[in-house]
CSV table of C-alpha atoms in Angstrom, one decimal:
chain,number,residue,atom,x,y,z
A,58,MET,CA,-58.4,-20.6,-31.4
A,59,GLY,CA,-60.2,-23.8,-31.8
A,60,GLU,CA,-60.6,-26.5,-29.2
A,61,ARG,CA,-57.9,-28.6,-31.0
A,62,GLU,CA,-55.3,-25.9,-30.6
A,63,ARG,CA,-56.3,-25.4,-27.0
A,64,LEU,CA,-55.9,-29.1,-26.3
A,65,LYS,CA,-52.6,-29.2,-28.1
A,66,GLU,CA,-51.2,-26.5,-25.9
A,67,LEU,CA,-52.5,-28.1,-22.8
A,68,LEU,CA,-50.9,-31.4,-23.7
A,69,ARG,CA,-47.6,-29.7,-24.6
A,70,ALA,CA,-47.5,-27.9,-21.3
A,71,LYS,CA,-48.4,-31.1,-19.3
A,72,LEU,CA,-45.7,-33.1,-21.0
A,73,THR,CA,-43.0,-30.5,-20.5
A,74,GLU,CA,-44.1,-30.3,-16.9
A,75,CYS,CA,-43.9,-34.0,-16.0
A,76,GLY,CA,-40.5,-34.5,-17.7
A,77,TRP,CA,-41.7,-36.4,-20.8
A,78,LYS,CA,-39.9,-34.0,-23.0
A,79,ASP,CA,-36.6,-34.4,-21.3
A,80,GLN,CA,-37.0,-38.3,-21.5
A,81,MET,CA,-37.8,-37.9,-25.2
A,82,LYS,CA,-34.7,-35.8,-25.7
A,83,ALA,CA,-32.5,-38.4,-24.1
A,84,HIS,CA,-34.0,-41.0,-26.2
A,85,CYS,CA,-33.4,-38.7,-29.3
A,86,LYS,CA,-29.7,-38.5,-28.4
A,87,GLU,CA,-29.4,-42.2,-28.3
A,88,VAL,CA,-31.1,-42.5,-31.7
A,89,ILE,CA,-28.9,-39.7,-33.2
A,90,LYS,CA,-25.6,-41.2,-31.9
A,91,GLU,CA,-26.6,-44.5,-33.2
A,92,LYS,CA,-27.4,-43.1,-36.6
A,93,GLY,CA,-24.6,-40.7,-36.8
A,94,LEU,CA,-25.0,-36.9,-36.5
A,95,GLU,CA,-24.8,-36.3,-40.2
A,96,HIS,CA,-27.3,-38.9,-41.3
A,97,VAL,CA,-30.3,-38.1,-39.2
A,98,THR,CA,-33.5,-37.4,-41.0
A,99,VAL,CA,-36.8,-36.4,-39.7
A,100,GLU,CA,-38.4,-39.5,-41.0
A,101,ASP,CA,-36.0,-41.6,-39.0
A,102,LEU,CA,-36.7,-39.6,-35.9
A,103,VAL,CA,-40.4,-39.9,-36.2
A,104,VAL,CA,-40.3,-43.6,-36.9
A,105,GLU,CA,-38.0,-44.1,-33.8
A,106,ILE,CA,-39.5,-41.5,-31.4
A,107,THR,CA,-43.4,-41.7,-31.9
A,108,PRO,CA,-43.9,-45.2,-30.3
A,109,LYS,CA,-41.8,-44.3,-27.5
A,110,GLY,CA,-43.4,-41.0,-27.1
A,111,ARG,CA,-46.9,-42.6,-27.0
A,112,ALA,CA,-45.8,-45.0,-24.4
A,113,LEU,CA,-44.2,-42.5,-22.2
A,114,VAL,CA,-47.1,-40.3,-21.7
A,115,PRO,CA,-48.0,-40.3,-18.0
A,116,ASP,CA,-51.5,-41.9,-17.2
A,117,SER,CA,-52.6,-38.7,-15.4
A,118,VAL,CA,-52.0,-36.6,-18.4
A,119,LYS,CA,-53.7,-39.1,-20.7
A,120,LYS,CA,-56.7,-39.3,-18.4
A,121,GLU,CA,-57.1,-35.7,-18.3
A,122,LEU,CA,-56.9,-35.1,-22.0
A,123,LEU,CA,-59.4,-38.0,-22.7
A,124,HIS,CA,-61.7,-36.4,-20.3
A,125,ARG,CA,-61.5,-33.2,-21.9
A,126,ILE,CA,-62.2,-34.6,-25.3
A,127,ARG,CA,-65.1,-36.4,-24.2
A,128,ALA,CA,-66.5,-33.4,-22.5
A,129,PHE,CA,-66.2,-31.5,-25.5
A,130,LEU,CA,-67.8,-34.0,-27.7
A,131,ALA,CA,-70.7,-34.4,-25.4
A,132,GLN,CA,-71.2,-30.8,-25.3
A,133,HIS,CA,-71.3,-30.3,-29.0
A,134,ALA,CA,-73.1,-33.6,-29.9
A,135,THR,CA,-76.7,-32.5,-29.2
B,264,MET,CA,-73.2,-46.5,-38.3
B,265,THR,CA,-71.5,-45.9,-41.5
B,266,TRP,CA,-72.7,-42.3,-41.4
B,267,SER,CA,-70.9,-41.6,-38.3
B,268,ALA,CA,-67.8,-43.5,-39.5
B,269,SER,CA,-67.7,-41.3,-42.5
B,270,HIS,CA,-67.8,-38.3,-40.3
B,271,TYR,CA,-65.1,-39.6,-38.2
B,272,SER,CA,-62.9,-40.1,-41.2
B,273,ALA,CA,-63.7,-36.6,-42.3
B,274,ILE,CA,-62.4,-35.5,-38.9
B,275,LYS,CA,-59.4,-37.5,-39.3
B,276,SER,CA,-58.4,-36.2,-42.6
B,277,SER,CA,-58.6,-32.6,-41.6
B,278,HIS,CA,-58.3,-32.2,-38.0
B,279,THR,CA,-58.2,-28.7,-38.0
B,280,GLU,CA,-61.8,-28.5,-38.6
B,281,PHE,CA,-62.9,-31.0,-36.1
B,282,PRO,CA,-64.5,-28.7,-33.7
B,283,MET,CA,-67.0,-27.8,-36.4
B,284,LYS,CA,-67.7,-31.3,-37.6
B,285,MET,CA,-68.1,-32.5,-34.1
B,286,GLU,CA,-71.4,-30.8,-34.0
B,287,ASP,CA,-72.9,-33.1,-36.5
B,288,MET,CA,-71.9,-36.2,-34.7
B,289,PRO,CA,-74.7,-38.3,-33.4
B,290,LEU,CA,-73.3,-39.6,-30.3
B,291,SER,CA,-76.5,-40.6,-28.5
B,292,GLY,CA,-77.8,-44.1,-28.5
B,293,PRO,CA,-76.0,-47.4,-28.0
B,294,ASP,CA,-72.8,-46.7,-30.0
B,295,ASN,CA,-70.9,-45.3,-27.0
B,296,THR,CA,-68.0,-47.6,-27.9
B,297,LYS,CA,-67.8,-45.8,-31.2
B,298,LEU,CA,-67.4,-42.5,-29.2
B,299,GLU,CA,-64.7,-44.0,-27.0
B,300,ALA,CA,-62.7,-45.1,-30.1
B,301,LEU,CA,-63.3,-41.5,-31.5
B,302,VAL,CA,-61.9,-40.0,-28.2
B,303,HIS,CA,-58.9,-42.1,-28.3
B,304,ASP,CA,-58.3,-41.4,-31.8
B,305,ILE,CA,-58.2,-37.8,-31.2
B,306,TYR,CA,-56.0,-38.3,-28.2
B,307,SER,CA,-53.4,-40.3,-30.1
B,308,GLU,CA,-53.6,-37.7,-32.8
B,309,LEU,CA,-52.6,-35.1,-30.3
B,310,VAL,CA,-49.9,-37.1,-28.7
B,311,GLU,CA,-48.3,-37.9,-32.3
B,312,ASP,CA,-48.5,-34.2,-33.0
B,313,ALA,CA,-46.6,-33.4,-30.0
B,314,CYS,CA,-44.0,-36.0,-30.9
B,315,LEU,CA,-43.8,-34.6,-34.2
B,316,GLY,CA,-43.2,-31.2,-32.9
B,317,LEU,CA,-40.4,-32.7,-30.7
B,318,CYS,CA,-38.9,-34.4,-33.7
B,319,PHE,CA,-38.8,-31.2,-35.7
B,320,GLU,CA,-37.2,-29.4,-32.8
B,321,VAL,CA,-34.5,-32.0,-32.3
B,322,HIS,CA,-33.8,-32.3,-35.9
B,323,ARG,CA,-33.3,-28.7,-36.4
B,324,ALA,CA,-31.1,-28.6,-33.2
B,325,VAL,CA,-29.0,-31.4,-34.6
B,326,LYS,CA,-28.5,-29.9,-38.0
B,327,GLN,CA,-27.7,-26.4,-36.6
B,328,GLY,CA,-25.2,-28.1,-34.2
B,329,TYR,CA,-26.6,-27.0,-30.9
B,330,PHE,CA,-28.3,-30.2,-29.9
B,331,PHE,CA,-25.2,-31.4,-27.9
B,332,LEU,CA,-24.1,-28.1,-26.5
B,333,ASP,CA,-25.4,-28.7,-23.1
B,334,GLU,CA,-23.5,-31.9,-22.8
B,335,THR,CA,-20.4,-31.7,-20.6
B,336,ASP,CA,-17.9,-34.2,-19.8
B,337,GLN,CA,-16.7,-35.2,-16.3
B,338,GLU,CA,-13.4,-33.4,-16.8
B,339,SER,CA,-14.8,-29.9,-17.1
B,340,LEU,CA,-17.3,-30.7,-14.5
B,341,LYS,CA,-14.4,-31.2,-12.2
B,342,GLU,CA,-12.5,-28.2,-13.4
B,343,PHE,CA,-15.4,-25.8,-12.7
B,344,GLU,CA,-16.7,-27.3,-9.6
B,345,ILE,CA,-17.7,-24.7,-7.1
B,346,VAL,CA,-15.1,-24.4,-4.4
B,347,ASP,CA,-16.3,-24.3,-0.8
B,348,GLN,CA,-13.4,-23.5,1.4
B,349,PRO,CA,-12.8,-20.8,4.0
B,350,GLY,CA,-10.7,-17.7,2.8
B,351,VAL,CA,-11.5,-18.6,-0.9
B,352,ASP,CA,-14.1,-17.5,-3.4
B,353,ILE,CA,-16.1,-19.9,-5.4
B,354,PHE,CA,-13.5,-20.0,-8.1
B,355,GLY,CA,-10.8,-21.0,-5.6
B,356,GLN,CA,-9.1,-17.7,-5.7
B,357,VAL,CA,-7.9,-15.7,-2.7
B,358,TYR,CA,-10.2,-12.8,-2.5
B,359,ASN,CA,-8.1,-10.2,-0.8
B,360,GLN,CA,-5.4,-10.2,-3.4
B,361,TRP,CA,-5.9,-6.6,-4.2
B,362,LYS,CA,-4.5,-5.6,-0.9
B,363,ASN,CA,-1.0,-5.6,-2.0
B,364,LYS,CA,-1.5,-4.6,-5.5
B,365,GLU,CA,0.5,-1.6,-6.8
B,366,CYS,CA,-0.3,0.6,-9.7
B,367,GLU,CA,2.2,2.4,-11.7
B,368,CYS,CA,1.5,6.1,-12.1
B,369,PRO,CA,1.3,7.0,-15.7
B,370,ASN,CA,2.6,10.4,-15.0
B,371,CYS,CA,5.5,10.0,-12.8
B,372,LYS,CA,6.1,6.2,-13.3
B,373,ARG,CA,6.3,5.4,-9.7
B,374,LEU,CA,4.6,2.3,-8.0
B,375,ILE,CA,1.8,3.3,-5.9
B,376,ALA,CA,-0.3,1.2,-3.5
B,377,ALA,CA,-3.6,0.6,-5.2
B,378,SER,CA,-5.5,2.2,-2.3
B,379,ARG,CA,-3.5,5.3,-2.5
B,380,PHE,CA,-3.4,5.7,-6.3
B,381,ALA,CA,-6.4,7.9,-6.7
B,382,PRO,CA,-5.2,10.6,-4.2
B,383,HIS,CA,-1.8,10.3,-5.7
B,384,LEU,CA,-3.0,10.8,-9.2
B,385,GLU,CA,-4.9,13.8,-8.3
B,386,LYS,CA,-1.8,15.4,-6.9
B,387,CYS,CA,0.4,14.1,-9.7
B,388,LEU,CA,-1.7,15.3,-12.6
B,389,GLY,CA,-2.8,18.6,-10.9
B,390,MET,CA,-6.4,17.8,-10.9
B,391,GLY,CA,-9.1,17.9,-8.2
B,392,ARG,CA,-9.8,20.2,-5.4
B,393,ASN,CA,-6.7,20.4,-3.6
B,394,SER,CA,-4.4,20.3,-6.7
B,395,SER,CA,-6.0,23.1,-8.3
B,396,ARG,CA,-5.3,25.1,-5.4
B,397,ILE,CA,-1.7,24.0,-5.4
B,398,ALA,CA,-1.5,24.6,-9.1
B,399,ASN,CA,-2.9,28.1,-8.6
B,400,ARG,CA,-0.3,28.8,-6.0
B,401,ARG,CA,2.3,27.4,-8.2
B,402,LEU,CA,1.4,29.8,-10.9
B,403,ALA,CA,1.3,32.7,-8.5
B,404,SER,CA,4.6,31.9,-7.1
B,405,ASN,CA,6.0,31.5,-10.6
B,406,ASN,CA,5.0,35.0,-11.4
B,407,ASN,CA,6.0,36.4,-8.0
B,408,MET,CA,9.3,35.0,-7.3
B,409,SER,CA,10.3,33.6,-10.7
B,410,LYS,CA,10.7,30.3,-8.9
B,411,SER,CA,11.6,27.6,-11.3
B,412,GLU,CA,9.2,24.7,-11.8
B,413,SER,CA,11.6,22.2,-10.7
B,414,ASP,CA,11.9,23.6,-7.3
B,415,GLN,CA,8.2,23.1,-6.9
B,416,GLU,CA,8.4,19.6,-8.2
B,417,ASP,CA,11.0,18.8,-5.6
B,418,ASN,CA,8.7,20.1,-3.0
B,419,ASP,CA,5.8,18.0,-4.2
B,420,ASP,CA,8.0,15.0,-4.1
B,421,LEU,CA,8.9,15.7,-0.5
B,422,ASN,CA,5.4,15.9,0.4
B,423,ASP,CA,4.1,12.8,-1.4
B,424,ASN,CA,3.4,10.2,1.0
B,425,ASP,CA,1.8,8.0,-1.7
B,426,TRP,CA,5.2,6.8,-2.8
B,427,SER,CA,5.2,3.1,-2.0
B,428,TYR,CA,8.7,3.3,-1.4
B,429,GLY,CA,7.9,4.4,2.1
B,430,ALA,CA,5.5,1.6,2.6
B,431,GLU,CA,7.7,0.2,5.2
B,432,LYS,CA,7.9,3.4,7.0
B,433,LYS,CA,6.7,3.5,10.5
B,434,ALA,CA,3.1,4.5,10.8
B,435,LYS,CA,4.1,7.1,13.4
B,436,LYS,CA,6.4,8.9,11.1
B,437,ARG,CA,3.9,8.8,8.3
B,438,LYS,CA,1.4,10.3,10.4
B,439,SER,CA,3.4,13.2,11.7
B,440,ASP,CA,4.5,13.9,8.1
B,441,LYS,CA,1.1,14.0,7.0
B,442,ASN,CA,0.2,16.4,9.7
B,443,GLN,CA,3.0,18.7,9.0
B,444,ASN,CA,2.1,18.8,5.3
B,445,SER,CA,-1.6,19.1,5.5
B,446,PRO,CA,-3.0,22.4,4.2
B,447,ARG,CA,-4.8,23.0,7.4
B,448,ARG,CA,-1.6,23.1,9.4
B,449,SER,CA,0.0,25.4,7.0
B,450,ARG,CA,-2.8,27.6,7.1
B,451,SER,CA,-2.7,28.0,10.8
B,452,LEU,CA,0.9,28.7,10.6
B,453,LYS,CA,0.4,31.4,8.2
B,454,HIS,CA,-2.1,32.9,10.6
B,455,LYS,CA,0.2,32.8,13.4
B,456,ASN,CA,2.9,34.5,11.4
B,457,GLY,CA,0.4,37.1,10.4
B,458,GLU,CA,-0.5,37.9,13.9
B,459,LEU,CA,3.1,37.9,15.1
B,460,GLY,CA,4.1,40.0,12.2
B,461,GLY,CA,1.7,42.6,13.0
B,462,SER,CA,2.1,45.4,10.6
B,463,VAL,CA,3.4,43.3,7.9
B,464,SER,CA,0.3,41.2,7.7
B,465,SER,CA,-0.3,42.5,4.2
B,466,GLU,CA,2.7,40.6,3.0
B,467,SER,CA,1.3,37.3,4.3
B,468,HIS,CA,0.4,36.3,0.8
B,469,LYS,CA,4.1,35.9,0.2
B,470,TYR,CA,4.3,33.0,2.4
B,471,ASN,CA,4.4,29.7,0.9
B,472,TYR,CA,1.6,28.0,2.5
B,473,ASN,CA,2.7,24.6,1.3
B,474,THR,CA,5.8,23.5,3.1
B,475,GLY,CA,7.9,26.3,4.2
B,476,ILE,CA,8.3,30.0,4.4
B,477,SER,CA,10.6,31.8,2.3
B,478,TYR,CA,12.9,33.7,4.6
B,479,GLU,CA,13.3,36.4,2.0
B,480,THR,CA,9.7,37.5,2.6
B,481,LEU,CA,9.8,37.6,6.4
B,482,GLY,CA,10.8,40.7,8.3
B,483,PRO,CA,13.3,40.5,11.1
B,484,ASP,CA,10.6,40.2,13.9
B,485,GLU,CA,8.8,37.6,11.9
B,486,VAL,CA,12.1,35.7,11.5
B,487,ARG,CA,12.7,35.8,15.1
B,488,SER,CA,9.4,34.8,16.2
B,489,PHE,CA,9.3,32.0,13.6
B,490,LEU,CA,12.6,30.7,14.8
B,491,THR,CA,11.5,30.6,18.4
B,492,THR,CA,8.8,28.1,17.5
B,493,GLN,CA,9.8,26.3,14.3
B,494,CYS,CA,12.7,24.4,13.1
B,495,GLY,CA,13.5,27.0,10.4
B,496,VAL,CA,16.3,25.2,8.4
B,497,ILE,CA,16.4,26.3,5.0
B,498,SER,CA,16.1,23.8,2.4
B,499,GLU,CA,18.6,23.8,-0.3
B,500,HIS,CA,16.0,22.8,-3.0
B,501,THR,CA,13.3,25.1,-2.2
B,502,LYS,CA,15.0,27.9,-0.3
B,503,LYS,CA,12.1,27.7,2.0
B,504,MET,CA,12.3,27.4,5.8
B,505,CYS,CA,11.2,24.2,7.5
B,506,THR,CA,8.0,24.9,9.4
B,507,ARG,CA,8.1,21.9,11.7
B,508,SER,CA,8.8,22.0,15.3
B,509,GLN,CA,12.3,22.6,16.7
B,510,ARG,CA,12.7,18.9,17.2
B,511,CYS,CA,11.9,17.9,13.7
B,512,PRO,CA,13.8,14.9,12.8
B,513,GLN,CA,14.7,16.0,9.3
B,514,HIS,CA,17.2,18.5,10.4
B,515,THR,CA,19.9,18.4,12.9
B,516,ASP,CA,20.4,20.8,15.7
B,517,GLU,CA,23.7,21.8,14.0
B,518,GLN,CA,21.6,23.0,10.9
B,519,ARG,CA,19.2,24.9,13.2
B,520,ARG,CA,21.9,26.6,15.0
B,521,ALA,CA,23.5,27.7,11.7
B,522,VAL,CA,20.3,29.0,10.4
B,523,ARG,CA,19.8,31.0,13.5
B,524,VAL,CA,23.1,32.4,13.4
B,525,PHE,CA,22.7,33.2,9.8
B,526,LEU,CA,19.3,34.9,10.1
B,527,LEU,CA,19.5,36.5,13.5
B,528,GLY,CA,23.1,37.3,13.8
B,529,PRO,CA,25.8,35.8,15.9
B,530,SER,CA,23.9,36.6,19.0
B,531,ALA,CA,21.2,34.4,18.2
B,532,PRO,CA,19.4,32.9,20.9
B,533,PRO,CA,20.2,29.2,21.9
B,534,LEU,CA,17.8,26.8,20.2
B,535,PRO,CA,15.3,25.7,22.8
B,536,ASP,CA,13.9,29.2,23.7
B,537,ALA,CA,14.9,32.2,21.8
B,538,ASP,CA,14.3,35.4,23.5
B,539,ALA,CA,17.4,37.5,23.0
B,540,VAL,CA,17.0,40.6,20.9
B,541,ALA,CA,19.1,40.8,17.9
B,542,GLU,CA,20.0,44.2,16.7
B,543,SER,CA,17.1,44.9,14.6
B,544,ASP,CA,18.2,48.1,13.1
B,545,SER,CA,21.0,46.9,11.1
B,546,PHE,CA,19.6,43.4,10.5
B,547,ASP,CA,18.1,42.5,7.3
B,548,ILE,CA,18.0,39.7,4.9
B,549,PRO,CA,21.4,38.6,3.7
B,550,ASP,CA,21.7,38.9,0.0
B,551,GLY,CA,23.6,35.8,-0.9
B,552,GLN,CA,22.3,32.3,-1.6
B,553,THR,CA,25.9,31.4,-1.5
B,554,VAL,CA,25.8,32.3,2.1
B,555,MET,CA,22.9,30.2,2.6
B,556,SER,CA,24.3,27.1,1.1
B,557,ARG,CA,27.4,27.5,3.0
B,558,LEU,CA,25.5,27.7,6.1
B,559,GLN,CA,23.5,24.7,5.5
B,560,TRP,CA,26.3,22.6,4.3
B,561,GLU,CA,28.2,23.8,7.3
B,562,ASP,CA,31.6,25.3,7.5
B,563,SER,CA,33.4,24.8,4.4
B,564,PRO,CA,35.7,27.7,5.2
B,565,ASP,CA,37.8,27.1,2.2
B,566,ILE,CA,35.6,29.3,0.3
B,567,SER,CA,37.0,32.8,1.2
B,568,PRO,CA,34.7,35.7,1.2
B,569,ALA,CA,36.6,36.9,-1.8
B,570,ASP,CA,35.0,34.3,-3.8
B,571,SER,CA,31.6,35.3,-3.0
B,572,ALA,CA,29.5,37.1,-5.6
B,573,SER,CA,29.2,40.3,-4.0
B,574,SER,CA,32.9,40.6,-3.6
B,575,LYS,CA,33.0,41.7,-7.1
B,576,ALA,CA,31.8,45.1,-5.9
B,577,SER,CA,34.1,44.8,-2.9
B,578,ILE,CA,35.7,47.7,-1.4
B,579,ASN,CA,36.7,46.2,1.8
B,580,HIS,CA,36.4,42.8,3.2
B,581,SER,CA,37.4,40.7,6.0
B,582,ASP,CA,37.8,43.2,8.6
B,583,PRO,CA,39.4,41.4,11.6
B,584,ARG,CA,37.8,43.7,14.1
B,585,ARG,CA,34.4,42.7,13.4
B,586,PRO,CA,32.8,42.3,16.8
B,587,LYS,CA,29.9,40.1,16.1
B,588,LYS,CA,31.6,37.4,14.2
B,589,LYS,CA,32.3,34.4,16.2
B,590,LYS,CA,33.7,31.9,13.8
B,591,LYS,CA,31.8,31.9,10.6
B,592,THR,CA,33.9,33.5,8.0
B,593,PRO,CA,31.3,33.3,5.3
B,594,LEU,CA,29.3,35.6,7.4
B,595,SER,CA,31.8,38.3,6.7
B,596,LEU,CA,30.0,38.9,3.5
B,597,ASN,CA,28.6,42.0,5.1
B,598,SER,CA,32.1,43.4,4.7
B,599,VAL,CA,31.2,44.1,1.2
B,600,GLY,CA,30.6,47.7,1.6
B,601,GLY,CA,27.5,48.9,0.0
B,602,SER,CA,27.9,51.5,-2.7
B,603,GLY,CA,26.2,54.0,-0.5
B,604,GLY,CA,26.2,52.7,2.9
B,605,GLY,CA,29.5,51.5,4.3
B,606,GLY,CA,31.9,53.9,2.8
B,607,GLY,CA,34.8,52.4,4.6
B,608,GLY,CA,36.0,49.6,6.9
B,609,GLY,CA,34.5,51.2,9.8
B,610,GLY,CA,31.0,51.1,8.3
B,611,SER,CA,31.0,47.4,7.9
B,612,LEU,CA,31.8,47.1,11.6
B,613,THR,CA,28.4,48.0,12.7
B,614,GLY,CA,26.5,45.9,10.1
B,615,GLY,CA,25.5,42.9,12.0
B,616,ILE,CA,25.4,40.8,8.9
B,617,ILE,CA,24.4,42.9,6.0
B,618,SER,CA,22.4,46.0,5.9
B,619,SER,CA,19.9,46.4,3.3
B,620,SER,CA,21.5,49.4,1.9
B,621,SER,CA,24.8,47.7,1.7
B,622,SER,CA,23.8,45.0,-0.6
B,623,SER,CA,26.0,45.1,-3.5
B,624,SER,CA,25.2,47.3,-6.5
B,625,GLN,CA,25.0,44.4,-8.8
B,626,ASN,CA,22.4,42.7,-6.7
B,627,ASN,CA,20.5,45.9,-6.5
B,628,ILE,CA,19.8,45.9,-10.1
B,629,SER,CA,18.0,42.7,-10.0
B,630,LEU,CA,16.1,43.5,-6.8
B,631,SER,CA,12.4,43.9,-7.4
B,632,THR,CA,11.2,47.1,-6.1
B,633,LYS,CA,7.8,45.9,-5.6
B,634,LYS,CA,8.4,44.3,-2.3
B,635,LYS,CA,9.1,46.2,0.9
B,636,ARG,CA,12.0,44.3,1.8
B,637,PRO,CA,14.7,43.7,-0.7
B,638,LYS,CA,14.7,40.3,-1.9
B,639,LEU,CA,17.0,38.3,-4.1
B,640,PRO,CA,15.7,36.4,-7.0
B,641,ALA,CA,17.2,33.0,-7.1
B,642,PRO,CA,18.4,33.0,-10.7
B,643,SER,CA,20.5,36.0,-10.5
B,644,ILE,CA,22.3,34.5,-7.5
B,645,SER,CA,22.9,31.2,-9.0
B,646,SER,CA,24.1,32.9,-12.2
B,647,ILE,CA,26.6,34.8,-10.2
B,648,TYR,CA,27.5,31.5,-8.5
B,649,ASP,CA,28.1,30.0,-11.9
B,650,ASP,CA,30.5,32.6,-12.8
B,651,LEU,CA,32.6,31.8,-9.9
B,652,ASN,CA,33.0,28.4,-10.8
């Protein structure tokens, strides 16, 4: 398992923990109701969801993730 | 500059490999800003990845139809709200409902209180510890005395306290009934009789341990001692004597007196304490079921002795000089002179009731010889009785 996988897991756990996932699901529901249950595509969802998802990530999670990435880069740069 | 940028783009295009590529990155020097940008890029990459995963998840749920399953409306929320009231469970139901539930017995179709259903079923179906004992006894008695099955059934019904019919019965009565019928009691009774019977203890197996004693199996001494302590009224169903106390509520004093007169002769002792000695020599078990029933059902004098079964073999009957007879004409059955014994009117005079030798020849045929005392199988009697009617 590479570092990327590790970070991804970490991020997913953190986001679920802090309620980001529930918020996103609620948002998804709105979008789906708006579009109609039958006509929703993955592309629609991605377009609608991603900006919101990016904005909703808590600062603490973002900070920790950035820190880890930076540390990893520094460790492997030399 | 461009060198690192190209590296960065390589990372972006194939991020699975970025850990390896990282190693080549020159991060020292003044281009710290570049590094920051790189870090942010990686970060947004990861976030987008998470979003994409979520999108796939949601999309699949929607297409499979389970995305909105956890949604509930206010109505059902109200309906399934947890009830918090005293005396009621969380669904709002009264929790001791089962108390007055009744079950129908699949065997005898009666309604039985749920709490008594298992014991009843055990008895009814003839399974379980006690019932197997009862069943054994039933088999034994069938072989022995050719009792009909229905007789025993009646018996069981009498003993069955599970019958919800009696639910309103007074607790006191129930209790006493139970005591009377419990195996323990009958066992002790048997013991007592065995003791009193003395030499005839070998015959104790003939007693019906269950509810009563077959008077046919008792010797005169036994009968007397039995009657001094027990009620002794003979049931018309089971032909057994009641084993309860002399004040048992099921039978009247009238019935008790009649039985005593019948079994012990007219000089039978008064009810409360019997000590008088009946003439033991001539005494024996009377042969007629007809006599019994007449005694029980008290004084239906319209049936003359001539009607009785044994009168078929009659030689002389209704001798007016019989000393022992007080009022019961049916008892004059003894006047049926035995083929050997009586020989004349005078002979029957001495017979307190009926001497064993004087039982009619017809009945003698059916008498089983295996018992010490002559005993009349019920079927033969009843058939005679049928003939009369």
